[in-house]
XYZ file of C-alpha atoms in Angstrom:
453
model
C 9.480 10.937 -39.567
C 7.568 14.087 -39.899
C 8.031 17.753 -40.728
C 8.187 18.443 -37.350
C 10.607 16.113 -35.553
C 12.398 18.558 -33.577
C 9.017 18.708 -31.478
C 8.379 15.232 -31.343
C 11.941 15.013 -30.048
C 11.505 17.523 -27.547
C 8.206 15.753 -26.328
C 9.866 12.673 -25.850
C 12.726 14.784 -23.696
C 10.337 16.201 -22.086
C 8.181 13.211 -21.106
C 11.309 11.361 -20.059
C 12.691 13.369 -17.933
C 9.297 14.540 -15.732
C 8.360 11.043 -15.334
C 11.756 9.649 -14.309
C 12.011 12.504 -12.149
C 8.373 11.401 -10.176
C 5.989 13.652 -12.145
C 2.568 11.787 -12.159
C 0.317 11.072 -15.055
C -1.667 14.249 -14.974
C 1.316 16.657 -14.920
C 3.370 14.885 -17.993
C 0.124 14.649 -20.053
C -0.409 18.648 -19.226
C 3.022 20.037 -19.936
C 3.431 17.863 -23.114
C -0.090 18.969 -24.212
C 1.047 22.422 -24.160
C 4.368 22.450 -25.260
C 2.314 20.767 -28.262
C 0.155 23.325 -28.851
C 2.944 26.389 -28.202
C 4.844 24.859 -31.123
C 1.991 24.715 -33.468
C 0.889 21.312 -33.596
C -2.780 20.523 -33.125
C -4.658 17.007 -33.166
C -1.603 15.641 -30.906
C -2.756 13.209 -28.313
C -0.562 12.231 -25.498
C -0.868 9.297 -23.021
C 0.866 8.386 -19.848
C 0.753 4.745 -18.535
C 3.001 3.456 -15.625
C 6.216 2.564 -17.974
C 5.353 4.073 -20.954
C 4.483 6.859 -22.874
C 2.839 7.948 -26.311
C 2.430 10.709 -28.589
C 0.087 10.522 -31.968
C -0.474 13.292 -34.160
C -3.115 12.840 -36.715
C -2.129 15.354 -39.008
C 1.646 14.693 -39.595
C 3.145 15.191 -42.776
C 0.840 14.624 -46.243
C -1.966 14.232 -43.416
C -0.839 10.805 -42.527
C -0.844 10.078 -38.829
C 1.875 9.563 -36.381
C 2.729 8.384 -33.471
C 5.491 7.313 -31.149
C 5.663 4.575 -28.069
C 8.405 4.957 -25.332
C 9.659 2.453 -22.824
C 10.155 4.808 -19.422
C 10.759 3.766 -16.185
C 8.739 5.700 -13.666
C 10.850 7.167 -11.002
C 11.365 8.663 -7.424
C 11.104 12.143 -7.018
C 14.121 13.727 -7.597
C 14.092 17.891 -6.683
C 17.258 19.155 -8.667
C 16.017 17.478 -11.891
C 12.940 17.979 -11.521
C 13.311 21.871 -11.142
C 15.463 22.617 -14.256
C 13.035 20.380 -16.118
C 10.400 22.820 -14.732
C 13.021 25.894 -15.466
C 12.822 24.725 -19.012
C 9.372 24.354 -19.587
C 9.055 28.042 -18.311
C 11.222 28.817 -21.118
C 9.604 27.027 -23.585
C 6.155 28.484 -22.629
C 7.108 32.076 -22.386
C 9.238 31.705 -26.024
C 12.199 33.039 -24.161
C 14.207 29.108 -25.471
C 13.463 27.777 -28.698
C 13.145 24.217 -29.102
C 16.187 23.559 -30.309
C 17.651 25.004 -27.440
C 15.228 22.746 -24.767
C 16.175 19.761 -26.325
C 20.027 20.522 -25.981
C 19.840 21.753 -22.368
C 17.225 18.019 -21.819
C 20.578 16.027 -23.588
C 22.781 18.154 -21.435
C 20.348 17.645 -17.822
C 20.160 14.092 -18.582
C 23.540 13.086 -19.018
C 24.716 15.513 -16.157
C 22.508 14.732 -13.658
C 23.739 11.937 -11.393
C 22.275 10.185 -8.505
C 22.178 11.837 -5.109
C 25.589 11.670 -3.897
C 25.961 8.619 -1.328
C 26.937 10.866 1.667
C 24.135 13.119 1.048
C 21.537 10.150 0.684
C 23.242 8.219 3.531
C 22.651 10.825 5.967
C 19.478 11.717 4.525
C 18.376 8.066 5.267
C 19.924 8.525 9.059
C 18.087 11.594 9.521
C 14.712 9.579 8.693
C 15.615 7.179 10.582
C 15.933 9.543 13.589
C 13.108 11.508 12.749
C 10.426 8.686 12.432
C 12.067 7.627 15.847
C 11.020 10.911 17.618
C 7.908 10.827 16.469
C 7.165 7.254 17.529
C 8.624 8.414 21.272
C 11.710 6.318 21.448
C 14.066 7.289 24.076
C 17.814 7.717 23.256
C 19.299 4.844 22.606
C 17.062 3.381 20.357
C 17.199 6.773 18.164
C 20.606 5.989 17.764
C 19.923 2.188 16.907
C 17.236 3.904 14.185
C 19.842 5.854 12.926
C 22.625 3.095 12.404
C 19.845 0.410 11.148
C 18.502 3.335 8.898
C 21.811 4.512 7.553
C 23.115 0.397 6.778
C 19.625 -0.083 5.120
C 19.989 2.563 2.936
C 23.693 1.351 1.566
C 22.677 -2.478 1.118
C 19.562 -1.241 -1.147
C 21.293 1.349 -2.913
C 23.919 -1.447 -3.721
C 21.578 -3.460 -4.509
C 19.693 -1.510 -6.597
C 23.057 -0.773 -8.412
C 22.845 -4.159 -9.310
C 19.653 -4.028 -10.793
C 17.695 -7.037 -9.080
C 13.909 -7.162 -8.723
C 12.195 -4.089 -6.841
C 10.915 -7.306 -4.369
C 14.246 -8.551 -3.645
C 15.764 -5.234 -3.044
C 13.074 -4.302 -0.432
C 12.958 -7.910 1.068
C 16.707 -7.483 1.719
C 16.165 -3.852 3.127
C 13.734 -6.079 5.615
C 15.853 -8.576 6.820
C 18.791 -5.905 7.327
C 17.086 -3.997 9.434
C 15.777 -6.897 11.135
C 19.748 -7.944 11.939
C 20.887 -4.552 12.862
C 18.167 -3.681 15.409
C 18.996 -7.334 16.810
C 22.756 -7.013 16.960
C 22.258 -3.079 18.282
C 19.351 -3.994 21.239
C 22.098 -6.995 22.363
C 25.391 -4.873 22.119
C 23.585 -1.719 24.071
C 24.155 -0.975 27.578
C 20.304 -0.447 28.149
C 18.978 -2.279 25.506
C 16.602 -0.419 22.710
C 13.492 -1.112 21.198
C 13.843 -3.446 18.301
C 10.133 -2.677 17.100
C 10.241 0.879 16.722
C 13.835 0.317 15.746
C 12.917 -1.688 12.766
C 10.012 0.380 12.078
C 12.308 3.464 11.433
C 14.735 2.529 9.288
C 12.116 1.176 6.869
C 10.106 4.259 7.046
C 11.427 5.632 3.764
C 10.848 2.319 2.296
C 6.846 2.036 3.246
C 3.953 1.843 0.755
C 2.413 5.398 2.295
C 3.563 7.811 -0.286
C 2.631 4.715 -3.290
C -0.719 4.377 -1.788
C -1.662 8.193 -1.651
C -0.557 8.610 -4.924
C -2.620 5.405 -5.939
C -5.910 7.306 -4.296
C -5.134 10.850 -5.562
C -5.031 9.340 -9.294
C -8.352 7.293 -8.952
C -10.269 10.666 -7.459
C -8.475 12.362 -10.646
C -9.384 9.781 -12.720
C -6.658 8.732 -13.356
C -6.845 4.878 -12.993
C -4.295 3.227 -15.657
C -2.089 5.245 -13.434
C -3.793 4.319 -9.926
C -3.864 0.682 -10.154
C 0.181 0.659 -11.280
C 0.526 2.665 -8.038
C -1.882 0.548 -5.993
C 0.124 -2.352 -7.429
C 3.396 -1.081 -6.719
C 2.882 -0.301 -3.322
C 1.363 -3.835 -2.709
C 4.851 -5.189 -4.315
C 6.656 -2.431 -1.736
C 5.087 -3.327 0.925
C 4.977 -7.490 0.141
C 9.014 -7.403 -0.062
C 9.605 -5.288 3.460
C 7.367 -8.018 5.162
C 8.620 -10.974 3.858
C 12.238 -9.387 4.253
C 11.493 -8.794 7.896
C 9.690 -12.223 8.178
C 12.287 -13.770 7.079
C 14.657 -11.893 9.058
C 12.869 -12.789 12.493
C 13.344 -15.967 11.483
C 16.600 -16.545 11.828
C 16.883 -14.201 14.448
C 14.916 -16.000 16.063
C 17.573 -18.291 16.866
C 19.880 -16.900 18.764
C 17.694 -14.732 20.945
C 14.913 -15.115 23.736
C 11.309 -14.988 23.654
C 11.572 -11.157 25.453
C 12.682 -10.044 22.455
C 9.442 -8.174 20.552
C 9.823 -7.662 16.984
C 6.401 -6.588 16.222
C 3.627 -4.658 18.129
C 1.571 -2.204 17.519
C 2.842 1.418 17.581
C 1.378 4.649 17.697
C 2.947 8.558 17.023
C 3.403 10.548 20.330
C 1.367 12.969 20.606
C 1.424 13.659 24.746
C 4.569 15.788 23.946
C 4.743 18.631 20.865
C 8.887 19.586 20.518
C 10.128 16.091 19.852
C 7.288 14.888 17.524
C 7.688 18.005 15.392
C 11.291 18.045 15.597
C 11.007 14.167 14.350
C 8.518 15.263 11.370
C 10.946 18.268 10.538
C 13.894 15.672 10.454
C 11.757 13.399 8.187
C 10.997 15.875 5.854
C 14.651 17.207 5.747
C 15.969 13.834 5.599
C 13.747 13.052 2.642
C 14.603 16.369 0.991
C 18.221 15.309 0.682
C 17.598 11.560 -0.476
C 15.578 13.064 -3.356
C 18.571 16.123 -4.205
C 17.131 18.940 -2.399
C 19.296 21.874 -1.788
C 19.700 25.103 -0.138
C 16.273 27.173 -0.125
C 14.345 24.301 -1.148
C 15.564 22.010 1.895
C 14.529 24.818 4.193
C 10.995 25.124 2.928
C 10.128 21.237 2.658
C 11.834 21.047 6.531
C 9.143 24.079 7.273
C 6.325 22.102 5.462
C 7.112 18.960 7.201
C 6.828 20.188 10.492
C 4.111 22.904 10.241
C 2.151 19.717 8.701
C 2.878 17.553 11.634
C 1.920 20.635 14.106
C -1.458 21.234 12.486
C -2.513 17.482 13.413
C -1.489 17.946 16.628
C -3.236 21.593 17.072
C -6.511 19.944 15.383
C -6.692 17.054 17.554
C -6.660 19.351 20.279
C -9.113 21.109 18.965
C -11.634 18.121 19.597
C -11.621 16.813 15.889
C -11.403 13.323 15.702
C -8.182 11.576 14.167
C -9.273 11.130 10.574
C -11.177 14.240 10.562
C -7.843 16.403 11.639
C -5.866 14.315 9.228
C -8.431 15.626 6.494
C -8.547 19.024 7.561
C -4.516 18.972 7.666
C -4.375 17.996 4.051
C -6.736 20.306 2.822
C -4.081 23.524 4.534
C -1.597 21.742 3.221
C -2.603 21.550 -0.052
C -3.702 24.954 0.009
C 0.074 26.420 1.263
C 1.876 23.754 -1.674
C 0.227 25.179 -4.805
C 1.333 28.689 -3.406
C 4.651 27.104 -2.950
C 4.635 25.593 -6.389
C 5.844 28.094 -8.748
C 8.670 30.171 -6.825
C 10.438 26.381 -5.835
C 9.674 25.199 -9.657
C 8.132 22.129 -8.056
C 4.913 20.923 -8.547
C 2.522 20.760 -5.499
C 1.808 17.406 -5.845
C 6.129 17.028 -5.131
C 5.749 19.500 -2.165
C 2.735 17.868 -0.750
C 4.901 14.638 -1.247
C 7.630 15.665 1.410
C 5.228 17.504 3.755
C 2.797 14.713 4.243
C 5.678 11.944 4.757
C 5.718 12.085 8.512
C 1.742 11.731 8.082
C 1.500 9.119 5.843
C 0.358 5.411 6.879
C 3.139 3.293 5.629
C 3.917 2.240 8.863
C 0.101 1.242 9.862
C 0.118 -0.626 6.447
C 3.077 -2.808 7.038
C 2.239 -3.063 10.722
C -1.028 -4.482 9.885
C -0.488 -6.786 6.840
C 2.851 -8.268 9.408
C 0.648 -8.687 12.664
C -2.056 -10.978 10.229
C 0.866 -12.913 9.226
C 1.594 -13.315 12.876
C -1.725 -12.897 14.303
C -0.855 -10.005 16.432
C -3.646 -8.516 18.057
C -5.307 -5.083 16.743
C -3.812 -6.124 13.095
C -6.610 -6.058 10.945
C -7.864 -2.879 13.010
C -4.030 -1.338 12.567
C -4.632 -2.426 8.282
C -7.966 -0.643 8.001
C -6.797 2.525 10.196
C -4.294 2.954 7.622
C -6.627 3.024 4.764
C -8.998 5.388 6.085
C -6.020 8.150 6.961
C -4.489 7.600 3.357
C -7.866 8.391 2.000
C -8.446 11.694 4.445
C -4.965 12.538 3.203
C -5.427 12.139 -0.360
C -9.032 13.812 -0.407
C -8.420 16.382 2.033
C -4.586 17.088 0.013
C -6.629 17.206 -3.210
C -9.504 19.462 -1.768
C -7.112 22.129 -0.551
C -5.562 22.172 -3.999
C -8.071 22.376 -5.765
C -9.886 25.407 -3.607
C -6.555 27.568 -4.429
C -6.254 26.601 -8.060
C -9.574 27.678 -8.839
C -9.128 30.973 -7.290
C -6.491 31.380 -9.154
C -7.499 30.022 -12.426
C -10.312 32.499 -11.822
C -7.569 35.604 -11.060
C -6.372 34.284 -14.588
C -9.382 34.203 -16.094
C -10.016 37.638 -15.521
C -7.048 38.476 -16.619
C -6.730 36.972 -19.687
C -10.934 38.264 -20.708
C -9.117 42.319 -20.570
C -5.980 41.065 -22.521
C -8.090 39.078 -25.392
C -11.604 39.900 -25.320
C -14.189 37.784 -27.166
C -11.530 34.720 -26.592
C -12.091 31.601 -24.930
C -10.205 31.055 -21.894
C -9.120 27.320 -21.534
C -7.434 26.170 -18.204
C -5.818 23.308 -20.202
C -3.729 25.130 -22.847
C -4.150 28.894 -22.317
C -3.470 31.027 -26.033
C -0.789 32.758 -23.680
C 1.332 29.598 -22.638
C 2.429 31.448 -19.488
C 4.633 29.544 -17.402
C 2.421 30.241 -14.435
C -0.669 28.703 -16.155
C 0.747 24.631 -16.602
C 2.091 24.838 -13.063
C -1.162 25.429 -11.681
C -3.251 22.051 -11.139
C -6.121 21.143 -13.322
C -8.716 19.214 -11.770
C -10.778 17.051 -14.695
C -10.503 13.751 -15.881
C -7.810 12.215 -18.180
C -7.318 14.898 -21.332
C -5.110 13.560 -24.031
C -5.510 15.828 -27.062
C -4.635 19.341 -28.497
C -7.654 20.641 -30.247
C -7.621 23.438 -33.117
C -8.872 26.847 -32.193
């Protein structure tokens, strides 16, 4: 161990808790980069794989080299912990914390910070349930059956995942529960409900559309360690749902009649506007509260959510075609999230998260990879529709990012050229380590190192 172990400490804190808390690649390797580099330390490299993380320095004690490998398990996004993690990197940045300090309040964050509280994530699971409901045009009673199937989902995987079995089994299970309860619900109703857009719902949550825009996003970043674990993880996603819900209308299978239709195609309303962008404002709200939002910061991601949903509707209108209003969409969304970023201490990648939701294609990917299995007509069609709107949405998401980032890394730049003239002005670890600066997104390949000055 080194001279400096407090700060190797810290960056393994640090590290841990953004990327349990769903920070990607590119964020991790930024804030530990220039935490680095406030504390002193130059010639540190830092690199972010799915499930692991390590730090070098070259020139530890005596000049001998060091370096560190940690086993981390990359998480969901999870608001509360991921804004006092972004709280104390402020701190660290603007010297007002010394490490010391960080490290005890990281101990102290890690150890106090529980999972969502079941009632909150129950009923945040209901609410998507509902919401992805509305926005599919289900009447009534089958928003209710959404909700119930939704709600039971939700408590046999988090059990489950108590339990700690495979990531497969715990979404194959989610499958053939929801499978069960929209069977049991549709037979036990006075006017019967729609077991397709039943299931669909309460697997919403669970759908490889917020894996498989991350997956794109990394690769146009360059970030493609961290792309293909994505790409792979939402294949494993979306893999357990179907075979869950294979499986489950299987055995349905016998004990109900041929009428019953557990899979068809199906498409977002968009003939009416109020109950469409009430369902994407009750999909971003229920999400919100599954991942700990409170407060302010369920207001705003409720807001996002549904002004997202309303500008696809208002573009299509417009006379845009589907993929080009879904870009479009993105790009003002992305625009609006790394404005949002630094007063909600979340990074606009996490905004952009919860606002896209009710856009995302989960649904057309497990309605497409199901209907081959089945040979439902329009499947492969359904399969590559959802590919081409998950890359408008990551593109489009990334564009509008990066066309406010570089205004204001240019605001910045200005800025810093009257503060320090004759210095050179780097967006990846700014002299001034203001708090401002590592929130903003930089837009460049993979960077791994501190460099000397």
């Amino acid at each position: 161990m080194t001279h400096e172990a407090p700060t190797y400490k810290l960056l393994a804190l640090l590290g841990d808790s953004l990327i349990r808390s769903g920070a990607s690649s590119a964020t991790t390797t930024k804030t530990l980069l220039a935490v680095s580099s406030a504390a002193g330390l130059s010639g540190v490299t830092v690199s972010v794989t799915m499930g692991q993380l390590i730090i070098s320095d070259s020139r530890g004690e005596n000049q001998l080299p060091y370096t560190e490998i940690f086993d981390i398990t990359p998480g969901s996004l999870a608001i509360q912990w991921r804004s006092k993690t972004e709280k104390i990197i402020e701190g660290l940045l603007t010297r007002d914390i010394s490490t010391e300090q960080a490290i005890e309040l990281l101990e102290e964050e890690d150890t106090s910070l529980h999972p969502v509280h079941w009632g909150f994530s129950l009923l945040g699971s209901g609410l998507l349930g509902i919401g992805f409901s509305q926005l599919l045009g289900a009447g009534n009673v089958t928003t209710v059956g959404a909700f119930l199937a939704s709600v039971l989902v939700a408590a046999v995987y988090r059990w489950v995942k108590i339990a700690r079995a495979p990531g497969i089994f715990r979404y194959a299970l989610a499958g053939v529960v929801a499978v069960m309860v929209a069977t049991i619900f549709n037979l036990v109703s006075p006017n019967g409900a729609d077991v397709a857009i039943t299931v669909v719902s309460s697997l919403a949550a669970y759908l490889a559309g917020v894996a498989a825009y991350a997956a794109v996003q990394d690769s146009i970043m360059g970030w493609y360690l961290s792309a293909v674990g994505r790409l792979l993880d939402a294949l494993m996603c979306t893999a357990g749902l179907v075979t869950g819900v294979a499986l489950g209308i299987g055995v349905a299978g016998w004990f109900v009649d041929d009428e019953f239709r557990f899979i068809r195609t199906l498409d977002a309303e968009t003939t009416q506007i109020i109950d469409p962008l009430l369902g994407a404002a009750l999909v971003s709200l229920g999400f919100a509260l599954t991942c700990g939002g409170k407060k302010i910061q369920l207001l705003i991601l409720t807001i996002m959510g549904a002004l997202a949903y309303g500008l696809l509707l208002l573009t299509e209108n417009m006379g845009l075609s589907s993929y080009g209003a879904v870009a479009l969409t993105a790009v003002l969304v992305g625009r609006a999230c790394v404005l949002l970023s630094k007063p909600m201490h979340l990074t606009s990648n996490a905004i952009m998260t919860v606002a896209f939701l009710p856009l995302f294609p989960g649904m057309l990917i497990y309605q497409g990879i199901l209907g081959t299995i089945f040979a439902t007509e329009g499947a492969v069609e359904t399969l590559g529709e959802a590919l081409l709107t998950t890359y408008c949405l990551s593109v489009g998401g990334t564009a509008g990012q990066y066309l406010v980032s570089e205004l204001l890394w240019g605001a910045r730049r200005a800025q810093f050229s009257k503060t320090k003239p004759g210095e050179k002005f780097d967006k990846v670890m700014v002299d001034e380590f203001n708090a401002q600066d590592i929130i903003l997104p930089v837009f460049s390949k993979p960077f791994s190192k501190v460099t000397e000055r």
